[in-house]
mmCIF file of C-alpha atoms in Angstrom:
data_model
loop_
_atom_site.group_PDB
_atom_site.id
_atom_site.type_symbol
_atom_site.label_atom_id
_atom_site.label_comp_id
_atom_site.label_asym_id
_atom_site.label_seq_id
_atom_site.Cartn_x
_atom_site.Cartn_y
_atom_site.Cartn_z
ATOM 1 C CA UNK A 19 -7.028 9.784 38.371
ATOM 2 C CA UNK A 20 -4.749 9.241 35.165
ATOM 3 C CA UNK A 21 -6.189 8.181 32.109
ATOM 4 C CA UNK A 22 -4.328 7.115 28.988
ATOM 5 C CA UNK A 23 -5.973 7.789 25.261
ATOM 6 C CA UNK A 24 -5.053 5.520 22.348
ATOM 7 C CA UNK A 25 -5.284 5.841 19.054
ATOM 8 C CA UNK A 26 -4.117 2.182 17.662
ATOM 9 C CA UNK A 27 -2.092 1.522 14.636
ATOM 10 C CA UNK A 28 0.664 -0.878 13.723
ATOM 11 C CA UNK A 29 2.942 2.097 12.249
ATOM 12 C CA UNK A 30 1.812 4.963 14.551
ATOM 13 C CA UNK A 31 0.144 4.616 17.751
ATOM 14 C CA UNK A 32 -0.925 7.708 19.111
ATOM 15 C CA UNK A 33 -1.260 7.884 23.026
ATOM 16 C CA UNK A 34 -2.314 11.015 25.730
ATOM 17 C CA UNK A 35 -1.864 10.544 29.373
ATOM 18 C CA UNK A 36 -4.641 12.691 30.891
ATOM 19 C CA UNK A 37 -4.946 13.773 34.678
ATOM 20 C CA UNK A 38 -8.063 14.724 36.149
ATOM 21 C CA UNK A 39 -7.737 18.074 38.522
ATOM 22 C CA UNK A 40 -10.110 19.750 40.067
ATOM 23 C CA UNK A 41 -13.073 20.384 37.128
ATOM 24 C CA UNK A 42 -10.872 19.681 34.038
ATOM 25 C CA UNK A 43 -8.533 17.537 32.737
ATOM 26 C CA UNK A 44 -4.800 18.154 32.106
ATOM 27 C CA UNK A 45 -2.626 16.558 29.827
ATOM 28 C CA UNK A 46 0.515 15.017 31.599
ATOM 29 C CA UNK A 47 1.871 13.307 28.067
ATOM 30 C CA UNK A 48 1.200 12.870 24.432
ATOM 31 C CA UNK A 49 2.760 11.515 21.700
ATOM 32 C CA UNK A 50 3.188 8.589 19.420
ATOM 33 C CA UNK A 51 4.890 5.233 19.215
ATOM 34 C CA UNK A 52 6.428 4.612 15.978
ATOM 35 C CA UNK A 53 6.872 1.217 14.567
ATOM 36 C CA UNK A 54 9.168 0.317 11.881
ATOM 37 C CA UNK A 55 6.771 -0.563 8.929
ATOM 38 C CA UNK A 56 9.765 -2.458 7.267
ATOM 39 C CA UNK A 57 9.923 -4.716 10.410
ATOM 40 C CA UNK A 58 7.798 -8.075 10.355
ATOM 41 C CA UNK A 59 4.358 -7.297 11.813
ATOM 42 C CA UNK A 60 4.854 -9.752 14.686
ATOM 43 C CA UNK A 61 7.572 -7.917 15.677
ATOM 44 C CA UNK A 62 5.840 -4.463 15.694
ATOM 45 C CA UNK A 63 3.028 -6.170 17.850
ATOM 46 C CA UNK A 64 5.783 -7.193 20.260
ATOM 47 C CA UNK A 65 7.256 -3.757 20.410
ATOM 48 C CA UNK A 66 3.773 -2.251 20.580
ATOM 49 C CA UNK A 67 2.844 -4.276 23.674
ATOM 50 C CA UNK A 68 6.075 -3.518 25.353
ATOM 51 C CA UNK A 69 5.681 0.231 24.693
ATOM 52 C CA UNK A 70 2.178 0.338 26.063
ATOM 53 C CA UNK A 71 3.088 -1.754 29.029
ATOM 54 C CA UNK A 72 5.800 1.116 29.966
ATOM 55 C CA UNK A 73 3.431 3.898 29.666
ATOM 56 C CA UNK A 74 0.774 1.998 32.046
ATOM 57 C CA UNK A 75 3.685 1.507 34.362
ATOM 58 C CA UNK A 76 5.492 4.509 34.462
ATOM 59 C CA UNK A 77 2.486 6.751 34.414
ATOM 60 C CA UNK A 78 0.633 4.524 36.645
ATOM 61 C CA UNK A 79 -2.486 4.697 34.751
ATOM 62 C CA UNK A 80 -6.012 4.322 36.280
ATOM 63 C CA UNK A 81 -8.002 3.974 33.483
ATOM 64 C CA UNK A 82 -7.652 3.333 29.762
ATOM 65 C CA UNK A 83 -9.291 4.685 26.625
ATOM 66 C CA UNK A 84 -8.951 2.940 23.204
ATOM 67 C CA UNK A 85 -10.444 4.147 19.722
ATOM 68 C CA UNK A 86 -12.843 1.665 18.730
ATOM 69 C CA UNK A 87 -11.896 -0.296 15.261
ATOM 70 C CA UNK A 88 -13.884 1.335 12.279
ATOM 71 C CA UNK A 89 -13.141 0.259 9.045
ATOM 72 C CA UNK A 90 -14.719 1.139 5.471
ATOM 73 C CA UNK A 91 -15.721 -2.317 3.661
ATOM 74 C CA UNK A 92 -13.223 -1.141 0.936
ATOM 75 C CA UNK A 93 -10.315 -1.955 3.093
ATOM 76 C CA UNK A 94 -10.805 -4.923 5.201
ATOM 77 C CA UNK A 95 -7.074 -5.415 5.558
ATOM 78 C CA UNK A 96 -6.752 -2.383 7.067
ATOM 79 C CA UNK A 97 -9.162 -3.629 9.793
ATOM 80 C CA UNK A 98 -7.456 -6.782 10.619
ATOM 81 C CA UNK A 99 -3.982 -5.017 11.110
ATOM 82 C CA UNK A 100 -5.743 -2.425 13.310
ATOM 83 C CA UNK A 101 -7.558 -5.440 15.226
ATOM 84 C CA UNK A 102 -3.886 -6.899 15.729
ATOM 85 C CA UNK A 103 -2.580 -3.540 17.560
ATOM 86 C CA UNK A 104 -5.774 -3.058 19.043
ATOM 87 C CA UNK A 105 -5.309 -6.641 20.817
ATOM 88 C CA UNK A 106 -2.128 -6.436 22.061
ATOM 89 C CA UNK A 107 -2.969 -2.767 23.401
ATOM 90 C CA UNK A 108 -6.123 -4.257 25.238
ATOM 91 C CA UNK A 109 -3.986 -7.326 26.739
ATOM 92 C CA UNK A 110 -1.213 -4.841 28.154
ATOM 93 C CA UNK A 111 -4.106 -3.318 29.847
ATOM 94 C CA UNK A 112 -5.404 -6.434 31.068
ATOM 95 C CA UNK A 113 -2.394 -7.456 32.281
ATOM 96 C CA UNK A 114 -1.907 -4.596 34.406
ATOM 97 C CA UNK A 115 -5.482 -5.087 35.257
ATOM 98 C CA UNK A 116 -6.502 -1.601 34.096
ATOM 99 C CA UNK A 117 -10.067 -1.013 33.006
ATOM 100 C CA UNK A 118 -10.677 -0.314 29.551
ATOM 101 C CA UNK A 119 -13.102 2.050 27.754
ATOM 102 C CA UNK A 120 -13.649 1.360 24.021
ATOM 103 C CA UNK A 121 -14.642 4.970 22.659
ATOM 104 C CA UNK A 122 -16.330 5.106 19.371
ATOM 105 C CA UNK A 123 -14.424 7.605 17.097
ATOM 106 C CA UNK A 124 -18.040 9.616 16.238
ATOM 107 C CA UNK A 125 -18.419 10.144 19.989
ATOM 108 C CA UNK A 126 -15.214 11.709 20.708
ATOM 109 C CA UNK A 127 -15.342 13.639 17.394
ATOM 110 C CA UNK A 128 -18.766 14.938 18.649
ATOM 111 C CA UNK A 129 -17.828 15.757 21.872
ATOM 112 C CA UNK A 130 -14.360 17.425 20.875
ATOM 113 C CA UNK A 131 -15.763 19.176 17.509
ATOM 114 C CA UNK A 132 -19.266 19.280 17.602
ATOM 115 C CA UNK A 133 -19.108 16.994 14.207
ATOM 116 C CA UNK A 134 -19.500 13.413 13.726
ATOM 117 C CA UNK A 135 -17.780 13.898 10.713
ATOM 118 C CA UNK A 136 -15.144 15.919 11.658
ATOM 119 C CA UNK A 137 -11.634 15.415 9.471
ATOM 120 C CA UNK A 138 -8.448 15.129 11.366
ATOM 121 C CA UNK A 139 -7.324 18.703 10.841
ATOM 122 C CA UNK A 140 -10.664 20.026 12.686
ATOM 123 C CA UNK A 141 -9.748 17.554 15.505
ATOM 124 C CA UNK A 142 -6.315 18.785 15.756
ATOM 125 C CA UNK A 143 -7.421 22.304 16.026
ATOM 126 C CA UNK A 144 -10.411 21.639 18.330
ATOM 127 C CA UNK A 145 -7.660 19.704 20.883
ATOM 128 C CA UNK A 146 -5.533 22.732 20.492
ATOM 129 C CA UNK A 147 -8.267 25.020 21.598
ATOM 130 C CA UNK A 148 -9.911 22.796 24.192
ATOM 131 C CA UNK A 149 -6.428 21.905 26.019
ATOM 132 C CA UNK A 150 -5.348 25.608 25.297
ATOM 133 C CA UNK A 151 -1.992 23.758 23.530
ATOM 134 C CA UNK A 152 0.723 26.688 21.747
ATOM 135 C CA UNK A 153 0.274 24.251 18.266
ATOM 136 C CA UNK A 154 -1.450 21.853 16.754
ATOM 137 C CA UNK A 155 -0.785 18.556 18.428
ATOM 138 C CA UNK A 156 1.435 16.266 15.591
ATOM 139 C CA UNK A 157 0.909 14.080 13.985
ATOM 140 C CA UNK A 158 -3.004 13.776 13.984
ATOM 141 C CA UNK A 159 -2.590 10.435 15.690
ATOM 142 C CA UNK A 160 -1.367 12.083 18.794
ATOM 143 C CA UNK A 161 -4.312 14.755 18.794
ATOM 144 C CA UNK A 162 -6.708 11.467 18.297
ATOM 145 C CA UNK A 163 -5.341 10.040 21.338
ATOM 146 C CA UNK A 164 -5.492 13.590 23.403
ATOM 147 C CA UNK A 165 -9.166 13.438 22.432
ATOM 148 C CA UNK A 166 -10.095 9.802 23.236
ATOM 149 C CA UNK A 167 -8.441 10.401 26.609
ATOM 150 C CA UNK A 168 -9.954 14.236 27.010
ATOM 151 C CA UNK A 169 -13.604 12.801 26.291
ATOM 152 C CA UNK A 170 -12.887 9.819 28.809
ATOM 153 C CA UNK A 171 -11.939 12.140 31.620
ATOM 154 C CA UNK A 172 -14.674 14.110 31.124
ATOM 155 C CA UNK A 173 -17.210 11.318 31.520
ATOM 156 C CA UNK A 174 -15.512 9.745 34.466
ATOM 157 C CA UNK A 175 -15.699 13.091 36.294
ATOM 158 C CA UNK A 176 -19.068 13.671 35.566
ATOM 159 C CA UNK A 177 -20.055 10.314 37.064
ATOM 160 C CA UNK A 178 -17.396 10.816 40.276
ATOM 161 C CA UNK A 179 -15.155 7.567 39.420
#
């Protein structure tokens, strides 16, 4: 089974492809989709949709985990923009008939670090150790996407899907 983990954004969208192998997941690919912040938002959304669709097709994804939207009430504009990015990501998965699991960041952080309030650096370090990576996954969006995919893979392996 191949799982695509996504940390959505309109500038950087982290992604990670994790394969279930035996009793432990393994990273097949991870990185970020970089979108030009000077480009019109609608054009960035088209580009994001195309890139996600390509990942789904190229890696023959079976399941997708997407970090749930969280926004602080002081930054409602950020939530709206993130919602746009998340929407085109969900659209790409629906068009490819790929099941989606919405992953709360607090659950992912708890499972990866043991701390629901873990910061970016702590998530990066935990992902590096857990996945036995030679260096910190950067930027932090990549680490977040790996964490989403890793937690979802573990959940699916436990229930035997």
